[in-house]
């Protein structure tokens, strides 16, 4: 190896080292969101008030309010997830040992298609304003995909996601979960 | 492989004579600035230029983001490296006489870039919005404000208002990451074009030889070795020293600021000029020095290259450098020998440590560290009676409390209200049961007539001679375990529910004066059941946040200390201040695990 080719080789080595030593530390912050465990892993459970505010045979739209970390900042309570509380026509609510009731269903408003918030009104039922996904409103089938009528579309890959809700001391407590849109099955986001 | 033409040009450019170590500074400076750009971009992914969130986001970069401390460390020390390398580069170019015709453009663009580099340093210093950056930059903007006629308007313009706030930060940020880099880009292009056109200024003997070599690979090797050394030094500093982060900016605090070391000479100059003469140190002398550098190519038109032949330009430069070094050294030595400054530094370091300890629990939506704010409030409003963390209890003078308020104990400490260390912990409750009359508890609270209010009101339950009240240690522990349930907090070791259950039964004796906690059917509020004695506190939720808030707002409420109360109400404090005080008091619990 003559002097010139040694220097060319040495330059390559030094350049490589400098490049790596500069690049690698930069990757840490850039990839941080996937490297670091996000959130506490605990799902917040939100008290939405006395269960008897939800009248028989109604669909009620409400919101779940949580306090979250926004980076290093502890945010005060803010709306986190919109939900529908659906009650069957039975006059009374029965509750099992775990606090669950067969008379109530709670659905996430996040459309399983691409995550827009689904609207509800008596005329149209559950309808996503973005891409027209439609879901059944009758208590028995609540949240299942509605059959496609002639000329209509229904791009949602699955039914509206239901949330775990329990009645504690007469109050409805709902677990906050965001599901990944676009998947055929309901998968919680982290 | 075909390289882009400017890279090819860089590789092929001719160096007269031979490769020399003295030519490495330009490359080294270029590398250091490139490193600043890269690390700066990465930090911009996290940094928030807002007076509320800047500190929190820098704290997050430093202590939460993966390798954020490393990138910030490289950027912090990289800034010093840029200044040092710019200085060395300028000096080398000056010594070799390379500022003269035909290289004037390279020189002037270089001098202007040096100005921009100082701008980077000045604007970057403020961005963390910590004490050091805040107070040091105040000095700089006040200097701008001191300039006659245009000063005030200039300062208002720089700050985005008459005082510091988010508008200041967004301006400094915009300058630091957009305007100044753009200026650098505009200047570095002609700087390099002229450099490649004229090449390095080789010493005479290299020119005489008539030989020349290409940049690649020998000079490139020298440059790369130098760059590797720079990177090695920066990495070592970033890893083993680390970028500093002070406590968050607090305009009301007594913080003694110093600029970064490379601005110390300017700082030192300020000490020598009094009153209206200040302008001499702040504007005129630095302005003359800058002007001298800019017009240097026209001052020195000599063809000779030896320093001796150029003494007319070399002498002022040498004088300037000696003055700069001397001012820096004098500034450093004055600080090193200044005992009160050194003591103040220790206080400031401690404040920073405390701030960062509390910051682990997160920042409020206002960007404040709640317990830190609470600690400041406590030391402002509460330590005239209460003590915590060693603050608040004065020494007695001749066996008497200062201003005759409070009682002196055998240790010659003046106590006036309960010491709040351990508040909410098992130790706190146990002490309350075992020695309620102790000076650090309720024994020294005096009414307006100077009589001890609570003295003997509650007996000690740990006195074996007092058969009617004595409780076995296990019974006391049980009662404590029962009572800490009322704070609503989590403990390490966790609450022993079996022991607490037992304690609930034994608490029956205390219920005569203090009613027990309600179950968690509702909020833990304080409630009083009228007893046969004067109003006494019921222990429902004692030590809880709600309890502390009640005490702050209305300590004389019948559910609390009633007619016996001597504590003033703090209901005039904003609710965020009360939150902060409570957050601080929560940190005093020594066996709680929920901050």
XYZ file of C-alpha atoms in Angstrom:
785
model
C 0.000 0.000 0.000
C 1.585 3.265 -1.041
C 1.176 6.497 0.863
C -1.609 7.813 -1.328
C -3.781 4.732 -1.146
C -3.214 4.543 2.608
C -4.422 8.108 2.975
C -7.446 7.450 0.783
C -8.250 4.447 2.966
C -7.660 6.426 6.176
C -9.855 9.253 4.908
C -12.612 6.741 4.238
C -12.310 5.332 7.754
C -12.224 8.748 9.445
C -15.070 10.080 7.306
C -17.096 6.990 8.146
C -16.442 7.331 11.868
C -17.321 11.036 11.894
C -20.476 10.387 9.877
C -21.603 7.575 12.173
C -20.805 9.401 15.406
C -22.803 12.385 14.174
C -25.688 10.410 12.699
C -26.315 7.895 15.471
C -27.086 10.365 18.302
C -29.451 12.222 15.972
C -31.441 9.044 15.444
C -32.358 8.874 19.143
C -34.654 11.910 19.246
C -35.870 11.312 15.694
C -37.001 7.765 16.476
C -37.933 8.505 20.095
C -41.703 8.112 19.620
C -41.271 4.503 18.532
C -38.353 3.743 20.856
C -40.013 4.944 24.032
C -43.012 3.396 25.712
C -45.917 5.776 25.210
C -48.386 6.594 27.944
C -48.784 4.901 31.298
C -50.431 1.810 29.826
C -53.360 2.328 32.167
C -56.647 3.042 30.457
C -58.524 5.877 32.108
C -62.047 5.141 33.293
C -64.430 8.054 33.120
C -67.525 8.647 35.232
C -70.168 10.167 32.939
C -72.732 10.659 35.671
C -75.827 8.909 37.092
C -76.957 6.054 34.881
C -80.610 7.057 35.099
C -79.955 10.108 32.925
C -79.974 7.650 29.990
C -83.705 7.062 29.340
C -85.170 3.799 28.008
C -85.038 3.434 24.230
C -82.692 6.355 23.627
C -79.319 6.980 22.018
C -77.325 9.631 23.886
C -74.188 11.285 22.593
C -71.699 12.260 25.268
C -67.963 12.704 25.722
C -65.307 11.167 27.888
C -63.074 13.748 29.554
C -59.572 12.771 30.662
C -56.375 14.378 31.944
C -53.427 13.412 29.788
C -49.733 14.102 29.508
C -48.883 16.224 26.483
C -45.139 15.668 26.335
C -43.878 16.932 29.695
C -47.099 18.810 30.408
C -49.930 17.471 32.553
C -53.007 18.704 30.745
C -56.113 19.640 32.709
C -59.209 17.527 31.966
C -60.126 17.787 28.293
C -62.497 15.928 25.959
C -60.828 12.731 24.841
C -63.389 10.526 23.116
C -66.979 10.924 21.922
C -69.322 8.042 22.711
C -72.920 6.953 22.210
C -74.749 5.459 25.162
C -77.606 3.278 23.939
C -80.287 1.981 26.280
C -82.886 -0.647 25.463
C -86.581 -0.143 26.116
C -86.672 -2.005 29.449
C -87.964 0.223 32.266
C -85.301 -0.863 34.757
C -81.590 -1.487 34.472
C -80.225 -4.776 35.740
C -76.621 -4.986 36.805
C -74.471 -8.114 37.139
C -71.885 -8.761 39.832
C -69.179 -6.938 37.845
C -71.344 -3.871 37.299
C -72.137 -4.614 33.645
C -75.699 -4.205 32.418
C -77.432 -5.978 29.500
C -79.615 -2.884 29.105
C -76.794 -0.550 28.073
C -74.306 -0.397 25.212
C -71.556 2.162 24.807
C -70.071 2.748 21.338
C -67.072 4.826 20.359
C -67.851 7.635 17.936
C -64.567 7.079 16.098
C -65.423 5.590 12.721
C -63.578 2.269 12.214
C -63.007 3.307 8.597
C -60.628 6.269 8.962
C -61.415 7.742 12.364
C -63.885 10.589 11.663
C -66.513 11.041 14.375
C -69.775 9.312 13.501
C -72.961 11.405 13.829
C -76.332 10.315 15.081
C -79.752 11.615 14.314
C -83.132 9.921 14.287
C -83.541 10.195 10.514
C -80.140 8.920 9.414
C -79.062 6.808 12.385
C -75.299 6.371 12.807
C -73.712 7.980 9.785
C -70.096 8.916 9.227
C -69.964 12.355 7.585
C -66.642 11.633 5.871
C -67.203 8.547 3.725
C -70.799 7.615 4.486
C -70.235 4.510 6.622
C -73.543 3.547 8.237
C -74.246 1.509 11.343
C -77.384 0.062 12.880
C -79.065 1.970 15.720
C -81.559 -0.611 16.985
C -80.456 -1.799 20.419
C -80.068 -5.453 19.435
C -77.818 -4.741 16.456
C -76.469 -1.392 17.608
C -73.209 -0.497 15.880
C -73.183 -3.328 13.365
C -72.654 -2.348 9.751
C -75.862 -1.504 7.986
C -76.681 -3.384 4.860
C -75.821 -1.460 1.766
C -78.801 -0.119 -0.059
C -78.849 0.205 -3.822
C -76.523 2.982 -4.930
C -75.047 3.503 -1.435
C -71.615 2.573 -0.084
C -70.421 1.539 3.350
C -66.608 1.453 3.429
C -66.113 0.696 7.149
C -64.131 -2.542 7.598
C -65.952 -3.406 10.835
C -68.768 -2.464 13.172
C -68.611 0.512 15.549
C -66.343 -0.354 18.484
C -67.966 -0.961 21.827
C -66.422 0.201 25.085
C -66.402 -1.439 28.489
C -68.958 0.285 30.707
C -69.874 -0.513 34.302
C -72.339 0.851 36.764
C -70.751 1.790 40.093
C -72.955 3.216 42.841
C -75.570 4.135 40.262
C -73.076 5.969 38.041
C -71.931 4.954 34.587
C -68.158 4.500 34.308
C -66.695 4.000 30.826
C -63.199 2.800 29.940
C -61.495 5.045 27.383
C -59.995 3.094 24.485
C -59.085 4.359 21.033
C -59.120 1.645 18.378
C -57.062 1.560 15.206
C -59.142 2.440 12.197
C -58.921 0.498 8.937
C -58.494 -2.962 10.466
C -61.056 -5.760 10.121
C -60.866 -6.424 13.884
C -60.949 -3.972 16.755
C -57.351 -3.405 17.948
C -56.690 -0.896 20.722
C -54.139 1.798 19.905
C -51.355 0.927 22.365
C -18.500 7.218 -10.039
C -19.102 10.812 -11.035
C -19.105 13.259 -8.149
C -21.121 16.468 -8.217
C -18.932 19.154 -9.727
C -18.555 21.264 -6.576
C -17.430 18.194 -4.629
C -15.034 17.279 -7.424
C -13.824 20.856 -7.369
C -13.285 20.674 -3.617
C -11.303 17.460 -3.953
C -9.212 18.734 -6.831
C -8.457 22.280 -5.761
C -4.774 23.008 -5.839
C -2.719 23.853 -2.751
C 0.603 25.551 -3.448
C 3.633 23.751 -2.014
C 2.306 21.102 0.315
C -0.547 20.251 2.649
C -0.302 22.019 5.973
C -1.926 21.620 9.367
C -2.520 25.378 9.493
C -5.143 25.036 6.724
C -7.486 22.854 8.786
C -9.412 25.554 10.636
C -11.845 26.469 7.868
C -12.900 22.837 7.411
C -13.142 22.367 11.153
C -15.352 25.435 11.476
C -17.522 24.280 8.596
C -17.939 20.903 10.290
C -18.818 22.454 13.648
C -21.437 24.677 12.035
C -22.899 21.738 10.101
C -23.138 19.851 13.400
C -25.026 22.811 14.907
C -27.459 22.738 12.002
C -28.107 18.996 12.346
C -28.437 18.916 16.134
C -30.515 22.112 15.962
C -32.962 20.609 13.478
C -33.365 17.530 15.663
C -34.046 19.640 18.759
C -36.576 21.704 16.806
C -38.654 18.515 16.669
C -39.245 19.007 20.395
C -38.613 22.625 21.273
C -41.609 24.933 21.791
C -40.847 28.679 21.521
C -43.372 29.855 24.096
C -42.729 31.479 27.460
C -44.997 28.853 28.979
C -43.644 25.737 27.341
C -40.044 26.492 26.367
C -38.549 25.322 29.648
C -40.748 22.233 29.795
C -39.789 21.275 26.254
C -36.068 21.759 26.916
C -36.428 19.785 30.144
C -38.055 17.062 28.072
C -35.226 17.098 25.504
C -32.681 16.892 28.300
C -34.304 14.281 30.528
C -37.001 12.403 28.636
C -36.328 12.183 24.914
C -34.089 9.291 23.834
C -30.495 10.653 23.602
C -31.920 14.144 23.732
C -29.312 15.019 26.383
C -26.592 13.904 23.966
C -27.861 15.950 21.024
C -28.385 18.987 23.261
C -24.937 18.469 24.761
C -23.354 18.417 21.298
C -25.274 21.585 20.375
C -24.322 23.349 23.606
C -20.596 22.615 23.404
C -20.737 22.827 19.615
C -21.664 26.501 20.030
C -18.456 27.086 21.954
C -16.540 25.103 19.341
C -17.908 27.320 16.572
C -16.778 30.444 18.419
C -13.330 29.004 19.163
C -12.839 27.714 15.624
C -14.075 30.961 14.104
C -11.518 32.769 16.262
C -8.713 30.415 15.259
C -9.712 30.567 11.599
C -9.721 34.353 11.681
C -6.384 34.432 13.445
C -4.779 32.022 10.977
C -6.116 33.972 8.023
C -4.888 37.177 9.600
C -1.411 35.860 10.349
C -0.957 34.577 6.809
C -2.109 37.939 5.478
C -4.912 36.274 3.560
C -7.332 39.167 4.092
C -5.608 41.297 1.510
C -6.325 41.757 -2.144
C -7.567 39.700 -3.981
C -9.241 37.912 -1.080
C -11.145 40.876 0.413
C -14.531 39.301 -0.258
C -13.607 36.119 1.551
C -12.400 38.191 4.490
C -15.403 40.498 4.714
C -17.947 37.726 4.352
C -15.989 35.879 7.035
C -16.064 38.840 9.422
C -19.784 39.270 8.818
C -20.331 35.583 9.521
C -18.451 36.026 12.792
C -21.070 38.659 13.629
C -23.812 36.199 12.764
C -22.168 33.557 14.933
C -22.314 35.968 17.865
C -25.965 36.500 16.985
C -26.540 32.749 17.098
C -24.889 32.559 20.501
C -26.920 35.446 21.876
C -30.295 34.263 20.584
C -29.687 30.620 21.430
C -28.822 31.405 25.040
C -32.349 32.626 25.793
C -34.233 29.733 24.211
C -34.268 27.322 27.210
C -36.008 30.120 29.168
C -34.040 29.157 32.245
C -32.602 31.537 34.817
C -29.193 31.833 33.183
C -30.486 32.502 29.695
C -33.177 34.844 30.913
C -31.015 37.083 33.076
C -27.945 37.058 30.821
C -30.024 38.015 27.806
C -31.761 40.756 29.785
C -28.360 42.411 30.093
C -27.813 42.185 26.339
C -31.193 43.645 25.403
C -30.821 46.365 28.038
C -27.503 47.285 26.417
C -29.367 47.707 23.138
C -31.929 49.785 25.022
C -29.213 52.068 26.392
C -28.170 53.343 22.982
C -29.198 57.019 22.594
C -32.168 57.943 20.415
C -32.860 54.595 18.769
C -32.163 52.386 21.798
C -35.604 52.204 23.316
C -37.307 51.448 20.032
C -34.618 48.899 19.183
C -35.081 47.105 22.473
C -38.866 47.057 22.132
C -38.443 45.705 18.633
C -35.989 42.977 19.660
C -38.142 41.941 22.625
C -41.407 42.157 20.770
C -42.682 44.469 23.528
C -41.515 46.400 26.528
C -40.820 43.271 28.529
C -39.847 39.645 28.012
C -42.514 37.187 27.021
C -43.485 34.717 24.360
C -43.078 37.442 21.737
C -39.402 37.699 22.753
C -38.956 33.975 22.514
C -40.620 33.624 19.118
C -38.431 36.456 17.795
C -35.238 34.953 19.150
C -36.319 31.574 17.836
C -37.134 32.922 14.374
C -33.754 34.662 14.291
C -31.895 31.631 15.607
C -33.388 29.020 13.294
C -34.499 30.957 10.205
C -32.995 34.420 9.741
C -29.441 33.842 10.961
C -28.978 30.504 9.139
C -30.278 32.158 5.990
C -27.764 34.976 6.468
C -25.043 32.408 6.980
C -26.022 30.625 3.782
C -26.016 33.868 1.810
C -22.529 34.723 3.099
C -20.917 31.309 3.009
C -21.532 30.832 -0.714
C -19.401 33.827 -1.830
C -16.968 33.049 1.012
C -16.289 29.629 -0.496
C -16.506 30.694 -4.129
C -13.802 33.285 -3.542
C -11.828 30.780 -1.533
C -11.830 28.226 -4.349
C -11.000 30.930 -6.866
C -7.913 32.105 -4.992
C -7.006 29.073 -2.896
C -5.164 29.097 0.401
C -2.576 31.742 1.116
C 0.584 29.697 1.322
C 3.785 30.881 2.948
C 6.340 32.413 0.581
C 8.599 29.384 0.385
C 5.682 27.192 -0.734
C 4.903 29.642 -3.502
C 8.514 29.835 -4.615
C 8.760 26.062 -4.942
C 6.356 26.275 -7.867
C 4.930 22.874 -6.945
C 1.350 22.294 -5.901
C -0.753 19.351 -4.771
C -4.431 18.569 -4.824
C -6.601 18.828 -1.707
C -7.313 15.083 -1.881
C -6.047 13.054 -0.141
C -3.307 14.619 2.007
C -4.914 17.921 3.052
C -8.247 16.094 3.318
C -6.579 13.707 5.752
C -5.312 16.571 7.924
C -8.788 18.128 7.876
C -10.484 14.852 8.752
C -8.119 14.199 11.643
C -8.876 17.685 12.946
C -12.611 17.151 12.546
C -12.360 13.811 14.336
C -10.575 15.521 17.216
C -13.264 18.236 17.378
C -16.013 15.632 17.405
C -14.171 13.594 20.018
C -13.828 16.613 22.311
C -17.484 17.603 21.852
C -18.672 14.063 22.484
C -16.543 13.803 25.618
C -17.916 17.091 26.925
C -21.502 16.168 26.039
C -21.216 12.791 27.765
C -19.118 13.639 30.809
C -20.054 17.255 31.468
C -23.434 17.641 29.787
C -25.350 20.742 28.780
C -26.507 22.710 31.818
C -30.138 23.512 32.494
C -30.933 26.016 35.212
C -34.155 26.498 37.143
C -36.990 27.995 35.065
C -36.833 31.753 34.517
C -38.221 33.686 37.477
C -38.063 37.463 37.016
C -38.588 38.032 40.756
C -35.667 35.902 41.888
C -32.195 37.087 42.796
C -30.175 35.430 40.111
C -26.666 36.511 39.253
C -26.143 35.981 35.547
C -22.966 35.648 33.592
C -22.765 35.400 29.812
C -21.132 32.402 28.152
C -17.366 32.461 28.529
C -16.767 33.850 25.039
C -18.751 36.988 25.888
C -17.058 37.541 29.233
C -14.740 40.226 27.784
C -17.769 42.299 26.811
C -19.236 41.708 30.255
C -15.979 42.825 31.886
C -15.776 46.032 29.813
C -19.121 47.069 31.266
C -17.604 47.322 34.729
C -15.174 50.051 33.706
C -17.529 52.623 32.258
C -19.765 54.652 34.457
C -23.020 56.421 33.673
C -23.194 57.918 30.194
C -19.730 56.534 29.476
C -21.318 53.089 29.381
C -21.935 53.575 25.693
C -18.181 53.509 25.195
C -18.006 49.943 26.462
C -21.239 48.657 25.022
C -21.265 50.146 21.554
C -18.313 52.323 20.631
C -15.340 50.098 21.458
C -16.901 46.881 20.081
C -18.108 48.892 17.088
C -14.618 50.243 16.402
C -13.145 46.755 16.684
C -15.712 45.374 14.231
C -15.110 48.272 11.825
C -11.385 47.690 12.033
C -11.844 44.072 11.015
C -14.108 44.957 8.099
C -11.843 47.622 6.609
C -8.645 45.691 7.290
C -8.101 44.723 3.592
C -7.966 48.425 2.673
C -5.847 49.438 5.648
C -3.143 47.009 4.711
C -2.229 47.112 1.043
C 1.343 45.919 1.511
C 2.673 43.146 -0.641
C 5.026 41.894 2.060
C 3.919 38.909 3.990
C 6.115 38.970 7.071
C 4.543 40.161 10.296
C 7.335 42.681 10.697
C 6.464 44.327 7.416
C 2.790 44.413 8.390
C 3.316 45.752 11.911
C 0.830 48.614 11.413
C -2.054 46.180 11.147
C -0.580 43.443 13.298
C -0.103 45.702 16.307
C -3.759 46.756 16.746
C -4.818 43.173 16.213
C -2.333 41.917 18.793
C -3.454 44.631 21.184
C -7.091 43.649 20.640
C -6.387 40.002 21.275
C -4.355 40.675 24.392
C -7.092 42.983 25.673
C -9.732 40.368 24.930
C -7.790 37.628 26.690
C -6.964 39.893 29.617
C -10.571 41.023 30.059
C -11.759 37.421 29.948
C -9.160 36.323 32.500
C -9.880 39.256 34.811
C -13.625 38.510 34.620
C -12.973 34.861 35.467
C -10.591 35.592 38.294
C -12.850 38.248 39.803
C -15.679 35.734 39.888
C -13.464 32.964 41.219
C -12.314 35.183 44.089
C -15.727 36.610 44.808
C -16.965 34.634 47.807
C -20.508 35.929 47.709
C -20.741 35.166 43.980
C -19.472 31.647 44.592
C -22.007 31.211 47.391
C -24.714 32.521 45.089
C -23.620 30.010 42.422
C -24.075 27.206 44.938
C -27.566 28.482 45.793
C -28.430 28.691 42.102
C -27.147 25.185 41.465
C -29.272 23.923 44.351
C -32.336 25.739 42.974
C -31.769 24.104 39.592
C -31.503 20.702 41.250
C -34.721 21.196 43.208
C -36.548 22.457 40.107
C -35.531 19.435 38.084
C -36.411 17.050 40.923
C -39.957 18.433 41.074
C -40.159 18.590 37.269
C -40.109 14.799 37.167
C -43.790 14.948 38.140
C -44.610 16.946 35.035
C -45.434 20.547 34.241
C -48.785 22.279 34.567
C -50.659 23.564 31.539
C -49.125 26.950 32.388
C -45.703 25.363 31.967
C -44.887 25.755 35.648
C -43.440 23.150 37.970
C -46.180 23.098 40.544
C -44.237 22.032 43.627
C -41.472 24.526 42.783
C -43.977 27.378 42.625
C -45.464 26.058 45.869
C -42.072 26.011 47.530
C -41.555 29.669 46.618
C -45.020 30.550 47.924
C -44.410 28.574 51.097
C -41.197 30.479 51.723
C -42.978 33.751 51.083
C -46.240 33.268 52.962
C -45.811 30.399 55.419
C -42.324 30.411 56.901
C -43.081 33.286 59.238
C -44.792 30.586 61.335
C -44.269 27.143 59.799
C -41.064 25.347 59.005
C -40.327 22.864 56.258
C -37.062 21.565 54.858
C -35.086 23.618 57.328
C -36.628 26.921 56.274
C -38.689 28.931 58.674
C -37.557 28.373 62.227
C -35.466 31.247 63.487
C -32.855 31.021 66.193
C -33.784 32.346 69.611
C -32.090 35.433 70.912
C -31.432 35.382 74.676
C -33.997 32.633 75.083
C -36.654 34.659 73.334
C -38.129 34.430 69.895
C -37.471 37.291 67.506
C -40.265 39.847 67.873
C -41.539 37.847 70.870
C -43.621 35.597 68.653
C -43.485 31.889 69.431
C -41.736 29.829 72.088
C -38.125 28.794 72.410
C -37.280 25.152 72.979
C -34.201 23.740 74.677
C -32.319 23.764 71.360
C -32.804 27.516 71.237
C -35.023 27.205 68.204
C -38.059 29.410 68.018
C -41.218 27.501 67.116
C -44.491 29.219 66.352
C -46.598 26.656 64.524
C -46.248 22.987 63.572
C -43.203 22.054 61.529
C -44.634 20.636 58.344
C -41.888 18.161 57.475
C -43.323 14.658 57.028
C -46.840 16.075 56.627
C -49.201 13.259 55.661
C -46.718 10.493 56.381
C -47.004 7.760 59.017
C -44.370 9.594 61.050
C -46.491 12.744 61.029
C -49.530 10.950 62.438
C -47.494 8.962 64.949
C -45.776 12.114 66.241
C -49.176 13.684 66.612
C -50.314 10.799 68.803
C -47.105 10.488 70.793
C -46.152 14.107 71.446
C -48.867 16.540 70.431
C -47.452 19.174 72.774
C -43.958 19.074 71.321
C -42.670 22.475 70.119
C -42.549 21.127 66.547
C -46.234 20.204 66.831
C -49.014 22.179 68.484
C -47.340 22.838 71.823
C -46.084 26.328 71.042
C -49.057 27.871 69.336
C -49.917 31.003 71.254
C -53.045 33.047 71.317
C -52.918 36.832 71.174
C -52.410 37.034 74.913
C -49.362 34.766 74.626
C -50.960 31.685 76.183
C -50.307 28.248 74.702
C -53.562 27.283 73.058
C -53.319 23.572 72.553
C -51.041 22.807 75.466
C -52.441 19.790 77.269
C -55.533 19.833 75.146
C -54.553 16.491 73.673
C -52.612 14.057 75.859
C -49.692 11.972 74.685
C -50.749 8.385 74.065
C -47.212 7.112 74.481
C -46.738 7.906 78.142
C -46.675 4.636 80.179
C -47.289 6.587 83.393
C -50.571 7.904 82.059
C -52.552 4.698 82.435
C -55.841 6.103 81.261
C -54.434 7.183 77.905
C -51.447 4.893 77.233
C -51.589 2.974 73.956
C -49.297 0.060 73.130
C -46.960 0.775 70.146
C -48.831 -1.763 68.000
C -52.101 -0.010 68.801
C -50.623 3.337 67.844
C -49.315 1.875 64.593
C -52.800 0.555 63.858
C -54.428 3.915 64.461
C -51.838 5.562 62.196
C -52.498 2.971 59.500
C -56.202 3.733 59.797
C -55.704 7.475 59.616
C -53.421 7.539 56.566
C -56.282 6.060 54.593
C -57.919 9.461 54.938
C -55.190 11.264 53.000
C -56.211 9.582 49.768
C -52.572 8.929 48.935
C -50.491 5.876 48.129
C -47.738 4.730 50.468
C -44.590 2.657 50.453
C -44.902 0.291 52.242
C -48.530 0.174 51.086
C -51.357 0.616 53.570
C -51.757 -2.557 55.665
C -55.521 -2.933 55.480
C -55.689 -5.579 58.228
C -53.749 -3.316 60.568
C -55.875 -0.344 59.506
C -59.029 -2.337 60.284
C -57.673 -3.038 63.750
C -56.740 0.627 64.084
C -60.284 1.657 63.247
C -61.522 -0.180 66.340
C -58.863 1.388 68.541
C -59.651 4.779 67.068
C -62.968 4.656 68.940
C -61.261 6.324 71.855
C -60.135 9.222 69.652
C -63.598 9.564 68.110
C -64.688 11.326 71.255
C -62.881 14.340 69.815
C -62.147 13.340 66.255
C -64.697 11.625 64.075
C -63.377 8.891 61.772
C -63.160 8.988 58.012
C -66.212 8.309 55.983
C -66.004 5.456 53.513
C -65.106 6.584 50.011
C -68.707 7.256 49.154
C -68.107 10.907 48.549
C -65.330 13.392 48.426
C -63.020 13.391 51.373
C -64.161 16.555 53.076
C -63.657 17.676 56.578
C -66.626 17.326 58.837
C -67.070 18.092 62.480
C -69.404 16.512 64.937
C -70.078 18.850 67.823
C -68.656 17.314 70.941
C -68.808 18.229 74.577
C -65.440 19.868 74.239
C -64.690 23.024 72.294
C -64.632 22.461 68.592
C -62.028 19.906 67.765
C -60.952 18.698 64.455
C -62.528 15.701 62.990
C -60.018 13.528 61.207
C -62.017 12.675 58.124
C -59.636 13.246 55.241
C -56.969 14.780 57.450
C -53.862 15.352 55.335
C -55.769 15.055 52.074
C -55.595 17.703 49.356
C -59.139 18.792 50.230
C -58.148 19.141 53.856
C -55.113 21.245 52.988
C -57.220 23.446 50.742
C -59.762 23.921 53.545
C -57.020 24.877 55.976
C -55.618 27.396 53.493
C -58.994 28.978 52.880
C -60.656 28.866 56.254
C -58.573 27.406 59.077
C -60.976 28.859 61.630
C -63.924 26.925 60.230
C -65.792 24.991 62.889
C -64.825 21.763 61.125
C -61.167 22.673 61.467
C -59.500 24.582 64.295
C -62.577 26.567 65.176
C -62.332 29.220 67.853
C -58.858 28.071 68.772
C -57.515 28.974 65.364
C -54.753 31.594 65.079
C -53.757 30.903 61.457
C -54.792 33.550 58.932
C -56.790 32.585 55.881
C -54.997 32.397 52.538
C -58.151 32.531 50.473
C -56.747 35.551 48.638
C -54.309 33.286 46.842
C -55.290 32.360 43.288
C -56.464 28.773 43.015
C -53.387 27.884 40.950
C -51.257 29.205 43.813
C -53.211 27.097 46.288
C -52.727 24.103 43.976
C -49.017 24.867 43.923
C -48.806 25.133 47.721
C -50.645 21.840 48.093
C -48.367 20.230 45.503
C -45.382 21.392 47.543
C -46.852 20.204 50.849
C -47.501 16.828 49.231
C -43.775 16.464 48.567
C -43.111 16.652 52.315
C -44.728 13.259 52.934
C -41.759 10.964 53.270
C -43.435 7.608 52.697
C -45.895 8.604 49.991
C -45.232 7.338 46.490
C -47.651 9.603 44.607
C -45.981 12.968 44.170
